[in-house]
CSV table of C-alpha atoms in Angstrom, one decimal:
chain,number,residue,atom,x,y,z
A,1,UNK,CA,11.3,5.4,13.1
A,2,UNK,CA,11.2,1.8,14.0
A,3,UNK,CA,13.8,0.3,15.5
A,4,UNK,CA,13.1,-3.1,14.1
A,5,UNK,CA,12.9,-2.6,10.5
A,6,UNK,CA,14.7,-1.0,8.2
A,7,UNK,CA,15.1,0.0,4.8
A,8,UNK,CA,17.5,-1.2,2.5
A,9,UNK,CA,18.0,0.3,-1.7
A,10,UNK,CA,21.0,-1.7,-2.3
A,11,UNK,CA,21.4,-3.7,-5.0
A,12,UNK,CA,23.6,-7.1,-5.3
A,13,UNK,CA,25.4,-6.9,-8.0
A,14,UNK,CA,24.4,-9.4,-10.9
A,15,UNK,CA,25.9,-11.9,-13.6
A,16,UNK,CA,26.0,-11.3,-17.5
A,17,UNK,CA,24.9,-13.2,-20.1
A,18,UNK,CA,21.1,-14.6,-19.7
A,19,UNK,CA,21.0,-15.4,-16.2
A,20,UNK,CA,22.1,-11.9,-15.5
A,21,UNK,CA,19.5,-10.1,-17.3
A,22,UNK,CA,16.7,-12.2,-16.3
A,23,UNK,CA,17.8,-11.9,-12.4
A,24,UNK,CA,17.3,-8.3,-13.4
A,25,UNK,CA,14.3,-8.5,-15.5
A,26,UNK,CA,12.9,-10.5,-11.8
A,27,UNK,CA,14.8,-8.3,-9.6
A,28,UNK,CA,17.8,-8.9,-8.1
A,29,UNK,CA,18.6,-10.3,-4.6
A,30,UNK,CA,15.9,-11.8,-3.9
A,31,UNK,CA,15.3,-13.7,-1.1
A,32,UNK,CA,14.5,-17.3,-0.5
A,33,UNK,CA,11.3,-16.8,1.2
A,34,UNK,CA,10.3,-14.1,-1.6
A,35,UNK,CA,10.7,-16.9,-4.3
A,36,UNK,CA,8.9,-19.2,-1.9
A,37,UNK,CA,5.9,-17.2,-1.5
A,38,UNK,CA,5.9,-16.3,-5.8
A,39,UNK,CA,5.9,-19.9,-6.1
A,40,UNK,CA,3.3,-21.1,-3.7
A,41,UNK,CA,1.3,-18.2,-4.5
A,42,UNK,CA,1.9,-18.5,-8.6
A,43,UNK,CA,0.8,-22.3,-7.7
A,44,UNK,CA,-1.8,-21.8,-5.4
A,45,UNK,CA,-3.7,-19.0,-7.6
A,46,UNK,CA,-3.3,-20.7,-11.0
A,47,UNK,CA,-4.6,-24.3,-9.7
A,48,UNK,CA,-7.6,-21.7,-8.5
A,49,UNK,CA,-8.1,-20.0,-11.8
A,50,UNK,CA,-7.6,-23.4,-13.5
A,51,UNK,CA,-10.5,-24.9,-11.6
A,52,UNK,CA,-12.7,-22.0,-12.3
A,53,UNK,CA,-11.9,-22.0,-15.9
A,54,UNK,CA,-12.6,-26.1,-16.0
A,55,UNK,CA,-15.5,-25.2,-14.2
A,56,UNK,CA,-16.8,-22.5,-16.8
A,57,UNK,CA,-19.6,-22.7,-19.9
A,58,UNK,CA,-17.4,-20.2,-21.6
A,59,UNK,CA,-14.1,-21.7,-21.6
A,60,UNK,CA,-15.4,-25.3,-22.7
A,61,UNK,CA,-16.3,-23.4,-26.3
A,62,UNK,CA,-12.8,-21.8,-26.8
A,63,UNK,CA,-10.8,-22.5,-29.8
A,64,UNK,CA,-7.0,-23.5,-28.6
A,65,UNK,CA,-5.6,-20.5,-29.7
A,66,UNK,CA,-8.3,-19.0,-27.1
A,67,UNK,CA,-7.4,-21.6,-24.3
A,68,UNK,CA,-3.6,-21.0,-24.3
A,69,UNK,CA,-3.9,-17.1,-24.9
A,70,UNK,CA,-6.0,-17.2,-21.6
A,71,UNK,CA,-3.5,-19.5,-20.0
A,72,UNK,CA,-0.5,-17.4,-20.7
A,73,UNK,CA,-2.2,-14.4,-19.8
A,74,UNK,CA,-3.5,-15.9,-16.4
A,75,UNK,CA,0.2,-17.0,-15.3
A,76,UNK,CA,1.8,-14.0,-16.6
A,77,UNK,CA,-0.3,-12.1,-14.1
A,78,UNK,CA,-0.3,-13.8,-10.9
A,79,UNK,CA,3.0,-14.2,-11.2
A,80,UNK,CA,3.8,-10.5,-12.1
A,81,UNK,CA,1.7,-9.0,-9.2
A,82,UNK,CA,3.8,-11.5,-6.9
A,83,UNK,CA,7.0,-10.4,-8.8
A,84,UNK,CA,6.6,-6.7,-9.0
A,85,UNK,CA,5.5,-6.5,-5.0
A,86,UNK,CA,8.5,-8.0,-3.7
A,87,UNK,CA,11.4,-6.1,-1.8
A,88,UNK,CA,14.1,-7.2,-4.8
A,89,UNK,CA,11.4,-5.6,-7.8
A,90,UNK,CA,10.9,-2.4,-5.9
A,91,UNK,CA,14.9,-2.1,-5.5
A,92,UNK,CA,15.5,-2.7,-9.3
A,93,UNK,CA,12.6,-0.6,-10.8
A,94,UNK,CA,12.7,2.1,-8.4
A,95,UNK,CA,16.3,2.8,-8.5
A,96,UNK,CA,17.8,6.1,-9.0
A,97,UNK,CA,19.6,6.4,-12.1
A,98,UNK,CA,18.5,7.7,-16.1
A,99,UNK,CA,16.5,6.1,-17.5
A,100,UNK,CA,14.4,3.8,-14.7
A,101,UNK,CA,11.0,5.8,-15.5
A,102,UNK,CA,11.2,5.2,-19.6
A,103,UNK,CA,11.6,1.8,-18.4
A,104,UNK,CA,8.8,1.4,-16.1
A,105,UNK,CA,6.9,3.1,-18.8
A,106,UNK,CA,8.0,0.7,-21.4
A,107,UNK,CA,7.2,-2.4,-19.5
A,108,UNK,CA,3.6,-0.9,-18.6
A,109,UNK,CA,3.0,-0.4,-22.9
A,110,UNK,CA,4.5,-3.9,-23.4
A,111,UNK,CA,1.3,-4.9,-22.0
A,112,UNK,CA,-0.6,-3.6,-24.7
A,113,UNK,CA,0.0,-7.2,-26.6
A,114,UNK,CA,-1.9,-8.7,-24.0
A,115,UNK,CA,-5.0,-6.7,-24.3
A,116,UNK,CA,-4.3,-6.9,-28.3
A,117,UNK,CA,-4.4,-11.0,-27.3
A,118,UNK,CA,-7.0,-10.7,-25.1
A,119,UNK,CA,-9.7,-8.5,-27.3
A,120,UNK,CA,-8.5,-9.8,-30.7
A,121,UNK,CA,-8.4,-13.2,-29.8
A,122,UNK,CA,-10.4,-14.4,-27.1
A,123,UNK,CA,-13.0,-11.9,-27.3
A,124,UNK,CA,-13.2,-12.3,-30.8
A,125,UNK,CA,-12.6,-9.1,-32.2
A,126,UNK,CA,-13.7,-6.9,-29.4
A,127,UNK,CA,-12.1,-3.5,-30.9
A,128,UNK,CA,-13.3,-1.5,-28.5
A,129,UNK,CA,-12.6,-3.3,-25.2
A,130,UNK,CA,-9.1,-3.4,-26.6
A,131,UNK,CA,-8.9,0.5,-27.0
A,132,UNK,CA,-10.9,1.6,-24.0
A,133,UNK,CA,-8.8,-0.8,-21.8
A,134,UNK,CA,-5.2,0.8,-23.5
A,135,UNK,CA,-6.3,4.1,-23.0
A,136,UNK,CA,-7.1,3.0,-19.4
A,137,UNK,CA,-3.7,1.5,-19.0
A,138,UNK,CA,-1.9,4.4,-20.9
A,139,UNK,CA,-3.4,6.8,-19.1
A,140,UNK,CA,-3.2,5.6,-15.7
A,141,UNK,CA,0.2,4.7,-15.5
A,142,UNK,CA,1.3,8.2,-16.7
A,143,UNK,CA,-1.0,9.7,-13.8
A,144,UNK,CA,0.9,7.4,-11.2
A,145,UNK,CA,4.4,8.2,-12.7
A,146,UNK,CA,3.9,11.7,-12.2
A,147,UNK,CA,2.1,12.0,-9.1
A,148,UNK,CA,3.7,13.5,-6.3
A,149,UNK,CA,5.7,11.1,-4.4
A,150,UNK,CA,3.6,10.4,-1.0
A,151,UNK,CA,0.5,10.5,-3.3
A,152,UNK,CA,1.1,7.5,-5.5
A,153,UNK,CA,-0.1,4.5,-3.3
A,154,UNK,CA,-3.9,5.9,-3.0
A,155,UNK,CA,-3.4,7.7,-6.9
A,156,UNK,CA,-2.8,4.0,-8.4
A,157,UNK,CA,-5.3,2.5,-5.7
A,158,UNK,CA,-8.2,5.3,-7.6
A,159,UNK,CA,-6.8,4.7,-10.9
A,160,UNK,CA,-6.7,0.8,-10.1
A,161,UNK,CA,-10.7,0.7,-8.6
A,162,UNK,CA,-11.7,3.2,-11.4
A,163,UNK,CA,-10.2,1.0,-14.4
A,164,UNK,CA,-12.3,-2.4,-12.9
A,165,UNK,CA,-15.5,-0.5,-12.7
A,166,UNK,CA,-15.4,0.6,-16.1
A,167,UNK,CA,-14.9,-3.0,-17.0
A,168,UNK,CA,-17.8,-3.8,-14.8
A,169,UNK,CA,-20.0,-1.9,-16.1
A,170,UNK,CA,-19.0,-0.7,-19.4
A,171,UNK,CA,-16.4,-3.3,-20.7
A,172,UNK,CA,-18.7,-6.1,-19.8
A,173,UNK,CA,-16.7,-9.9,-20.3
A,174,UNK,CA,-18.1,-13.7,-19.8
A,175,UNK,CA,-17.8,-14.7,-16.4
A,176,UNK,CA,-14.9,-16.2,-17.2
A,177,UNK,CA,-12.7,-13.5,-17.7
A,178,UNK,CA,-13.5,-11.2,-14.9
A,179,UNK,CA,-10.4,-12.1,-13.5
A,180,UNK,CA,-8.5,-10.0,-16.3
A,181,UNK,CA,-9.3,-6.9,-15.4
A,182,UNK,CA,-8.4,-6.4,-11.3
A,183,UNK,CA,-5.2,-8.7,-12.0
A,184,UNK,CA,-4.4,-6.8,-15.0
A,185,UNK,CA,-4.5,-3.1,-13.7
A,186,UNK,CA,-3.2,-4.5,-10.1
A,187,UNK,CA,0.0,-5.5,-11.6
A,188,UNK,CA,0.7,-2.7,-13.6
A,189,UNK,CA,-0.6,0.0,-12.0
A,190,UNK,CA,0.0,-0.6,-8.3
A,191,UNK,CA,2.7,-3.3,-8.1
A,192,UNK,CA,4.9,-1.9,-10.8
A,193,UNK,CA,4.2,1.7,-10.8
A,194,UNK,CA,4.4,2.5,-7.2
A,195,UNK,CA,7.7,3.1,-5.6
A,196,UNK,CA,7.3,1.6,-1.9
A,197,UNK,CA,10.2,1.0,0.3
A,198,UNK,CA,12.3,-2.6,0.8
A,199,UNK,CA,10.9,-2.9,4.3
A,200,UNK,CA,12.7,-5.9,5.7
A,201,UNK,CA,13.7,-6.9,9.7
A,202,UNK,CA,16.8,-5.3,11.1
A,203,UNK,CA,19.3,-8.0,12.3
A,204,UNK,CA,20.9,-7.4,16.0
A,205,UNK,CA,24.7,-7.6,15.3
């Protein structure tokens, strides 16, 4: 046991109305320097995945409908891998209580609209990189829920390499997109699904 650190499960209590359930939906309590690093990081990595995009053959034929799918979906997931690996996500999603694992469940298939957005729309069609990729999702994140507890981190890290080397190889997208997949799995998979500890620095006094 370290005597620095220590780990701490409890939650701040958290307001009604809007506010309250997005603090939840986020995590609550987090701290300043967590929201600092999500929003340097959000910034940092979109103004990166902007400048690739601008950058690309690919994007410069897409329809509108394609840009701003691909937009939405690039921000939703470098923000969510920030979100779902801070200290205030892990306390909220991993809680004990009824319940907590049909929600982590439900949140994981929520993300099924974004491969529906993904394949349907800016793939054009693409059926059966839609399915493939759900049944990866699917079936991953019901291996890491029910994994034994000190076998989930290297369970979603497998499931996590083997789902973007499928996609390498077998799910093949335009340069452009190859982000999709690593970000896409990451968040879901590993940041959401795996119940790590709120590490933070014990306090003398």
């Amino acid at each position: 046991m370290r005597a620095d650190l220590r780990v701490r499960w409890e939650i701040p209590p958290t307001g009604t109305g809007l506010a309250g359930r997005l603090e939840r939906f986020m995590g609550p309590g987090k701290s300043r320097s967590e929201s600092v690093v999500e929003a340097l990081g959000l910034l940092g990595c979109a103004l990166i995945l902007a400048a690739g995009l601008w950058t690309s053959d690919t994007a410069r034929g897409w329809s509108t409908a394609q840009l701003v799918v691909v937009a939405l979906t690039g921000l939703d997931l470098i923000g969510g891998v920030l979100t779902n690996a801070t200290n205030a996500a892990k306390r909220w999603y991993h809680r004990a209580g009824p319940g907590v694992r049909r929600a982590r469940l439900l949140f994981v298939s929520a993300h099924l609209v974004h491969l529906a957005a993904m394949g349907l729309i800016v793939l054009s069609g693409d059926v059966a990189w839609t399915l493939a990729n759900a049944a990866l999702l699917l079936g991953g994140a019901v291996v890491v829920e029910f994994a034994p507890l000190h076998l989930g981190r290297p369970v979603a890290m497998a499931l996590l390499m083997a789902a973007v080397l499928v996609n390498l190889f077998w799910l093949p997208v335009p340069a452009a997109l190859a982000w999709f997949a690593p970000l896409f799995f990451l968040k879901l998979l590993v940041c959401h699904l795996v119940p790590e500890a709120p590490l933070e620095r014990r306090r003398d006094g």
